[in-house]
Amino acid sequence: MIHTTLQATDGAARALHIDTPRGAVETPVFMPVGTQGTVKAMAPEDLEAVGAQIILANTYHLHLRPGEDVVRRLGGLHRFMHWERPILTDSGGFQVFSLARLSRVDEDGVRFRSHLDGAALTLSPESSIAIQEALGADIMMCLDHLLALPAAAGDIAAAVARTTRWAARCKAARQGEGALFGIVQGGLDEILRRRSAEGLLETGFDGMAIGGLSVGEEKAAMHDTVAFTAPLLPEGQPRYLMGAGEPEDLLQAVGAGVDMFDCVLPTRNARNGTLYTRAGRVNIKQARHRDDPAPLDADCPCPACRHYARAYLHHLFRAGEILSMRLNTYHNLHFYLALLREARAAVRAGRFAAFAREFLARFANDRH
Amino acid sequence: MIHTTLQATDGAARALHIDTPRGAVETPVFMPVGTQGTVKAMAPEDLEAVGAQIILANTYHLHLRPGEDVVRRLGGLHRFMHWERPILTDSGGFQVFSLARLSRVDEDGVRFRSHLDGAALTLSPESSIAIQEALGADIMMCLDHLLALPAAAGDIAAAVARTTRWAARCKAARQGEGALFGIVQGGLDEILRRRSAEGLLETGFDGMAIGGLSVGEEKAAMHDTVAFTAPLLPEGQPRYLMGAGEPEDLLQAVGAGVDMFDCVLPTRNARNGTLYTRAGRVNIKQARHRDDPAPLDADCPCPACRHYARAYLHHLFRAGEILSMRLNTYHNLHFYLALLREARAAVRAGRFAAFAREFLARFANDRH
């Protein structure tokens, strides 16, 4: 279980201290995504070096391969992947929705076919919790009913109601000590979001997530939805915005009172050559970096910036070298984690709004 | 330039201390291959950690991309790739022979088309040295005339004669301080190998390589050729067997008096899932590793063996994760470098033959 302390507030923004059996998590916090039991291109030592406090692992992927029974027999996911700090597992529902061939959602759960071998599988609130417990998650997520946006209001309302019922089943299914977070659904509709939050709070969880965003809606609509949903959630619990996003999105959400984030963008973009610097995004593929002796970001202390020229990072990317993915990923994760550490310091100093404004003014300069 | 001291002999086996402007190289030594300005899946810090004293870089690849002018403007290859220890560059001839579309070899040099974009290019003894000097190599190799084996005796003899003439042109072309090694050719023929060595020794180099092997001949023929060629080379200079090989090949060659080695096998095999342990080769892809909690090699202190189960290495490989290539490469390079460090210690202790016998008896057990 976890114990959450609200350390500071600054407007709606907050700084939490979350105690877990595997150490503390201080928020706002970014969680690198370890899809298949590893954060792509990183070793656990790298994650510690960039200051990762907690990582996310994907229940769907690990259920398919190697299977939670293998992981459990090998001592749990922490031992399997040599990561001793906290792990949050998702429910598996999002990958069923986005990767698998979905065959049916009904009250029992979700039937789907594996994207790896086409095997017919099911995921229910109960089996999702059983898998997450077998993996040894420190924080588990309830299985929710996802919809692509836009969707009809009636469909969204039905998904909210089902998500509420499934969440209660998830809580009832829990047997171990892992914390469990509920997930607020409801699309972009404030009334449905409120209904979802209230239904979940009747059951009661250790933390609350905002789900169903970053699925195709406009940025402004996402920001509005975060802004009106975050205040619906308990002040004394962590609030987690699932799957978002760009640095601008994170700062907006921190300002709205969100504490936890995960997103594949820093790692996926790294592998595609899009790198984050204080002065904006850099596409290292571009020919103008071919001869450039300057570091990627002169203010960044990460190895990619301390030891190499942009010309070398460009060369590694063009040559398809593995070191390209590693240096780029290290840099982008360092950027995201440092951004949220600084956001936390700003909240504690009562100057978050100024911090966010100054960061965004410099970062908006996208021509590097 | 380099300064070579013969520290110990044990039968034909030797231990050298080679001083270079970028630090010492103690032999027998294995040189990891950094094809495109990086050893695949490794960072320079990893190479230092596994004890690499010197690495090899490929003139052909770096000439094509990013080009030696870019590297020179950025301060040379050492600075470009953040590696401060010695670098040996090959002549480019082997990749022209194996990768490029070869259009013609004549007395001037080699005309070929780039395997990247089909551009028509030439490589001559003079341009090979100019490229290697622009890269900033500590040890350069002469351009040689390569033949696939088997070849007609007359063709081999002609290639030997041309290699001798080209080597003299390479030496004359040298302008900087880099050491220059000659390359003995001559196929599997002792008379031609002797003629090649004698021709090169008339010109005189800083070290001598045995080339033209590991190109399709039988293992025993390669071993025989190494055994009769090594004694033809100056005792006071490094002897380098190019492009070989498996651990058994290296020990055989050390026993014949060879000092330096490079090969893509440990790194390429790592990426293909073939791993070296004291008890033999392990194919980590195999299903029997799926549940195995044991380390890859309980006696190995590398991170892949200290922190992870075989089941995890198996999972990473099956999932196609980047960390698989990294851990596997680290392990295999650690294995090769430790093997040659131990061979050196055995030579200095006067027990190389026993060391090699004991190693091979255990390593021959290939069923892990």
XYZ file of C-alpha atoms in Angstrom, chain A residues 45 79 82, chain B residues 49 293-309 313 327 330-331 334:
26
model
C 21.212 1.929 -14.119
C 13.691 -8.881 -9.785
C 16.519 -5.621 -12.034
C 34.538 -1.160 -18.328
C 16.412 -18.476 -13.177
C 20.152 -19.203 -13.510
C 22.563 -16.548 -14.737
C 24.079 -16.926 -18.183
C 27.491 -17.670 -16.627
C 27.677 -17.883 -12.836
C 31.425 -17.175 -12.923
C 31.120 -14.008 -15.024
C 31.100 -10.648 -13.229
C 29.515 -8.703 -16.113
C 26.154 -6.955 -15.546
C 24.279 -9.369 -17.827
C 25.371 -12.254 -15.601
C 25.233 -10.494 -12.246
C 21.791 -8.889 -12.509
C 19.639 -11.063 -14.753
C 18.319 -14.582 -15.197
C 17.849 -12.456 -21.464
C 23.598 -6.877 -22.483
C 28.660 -6.421 -23.198
C 28.852 -10.026 -22.090
C 33.800 -9.112 -21.644
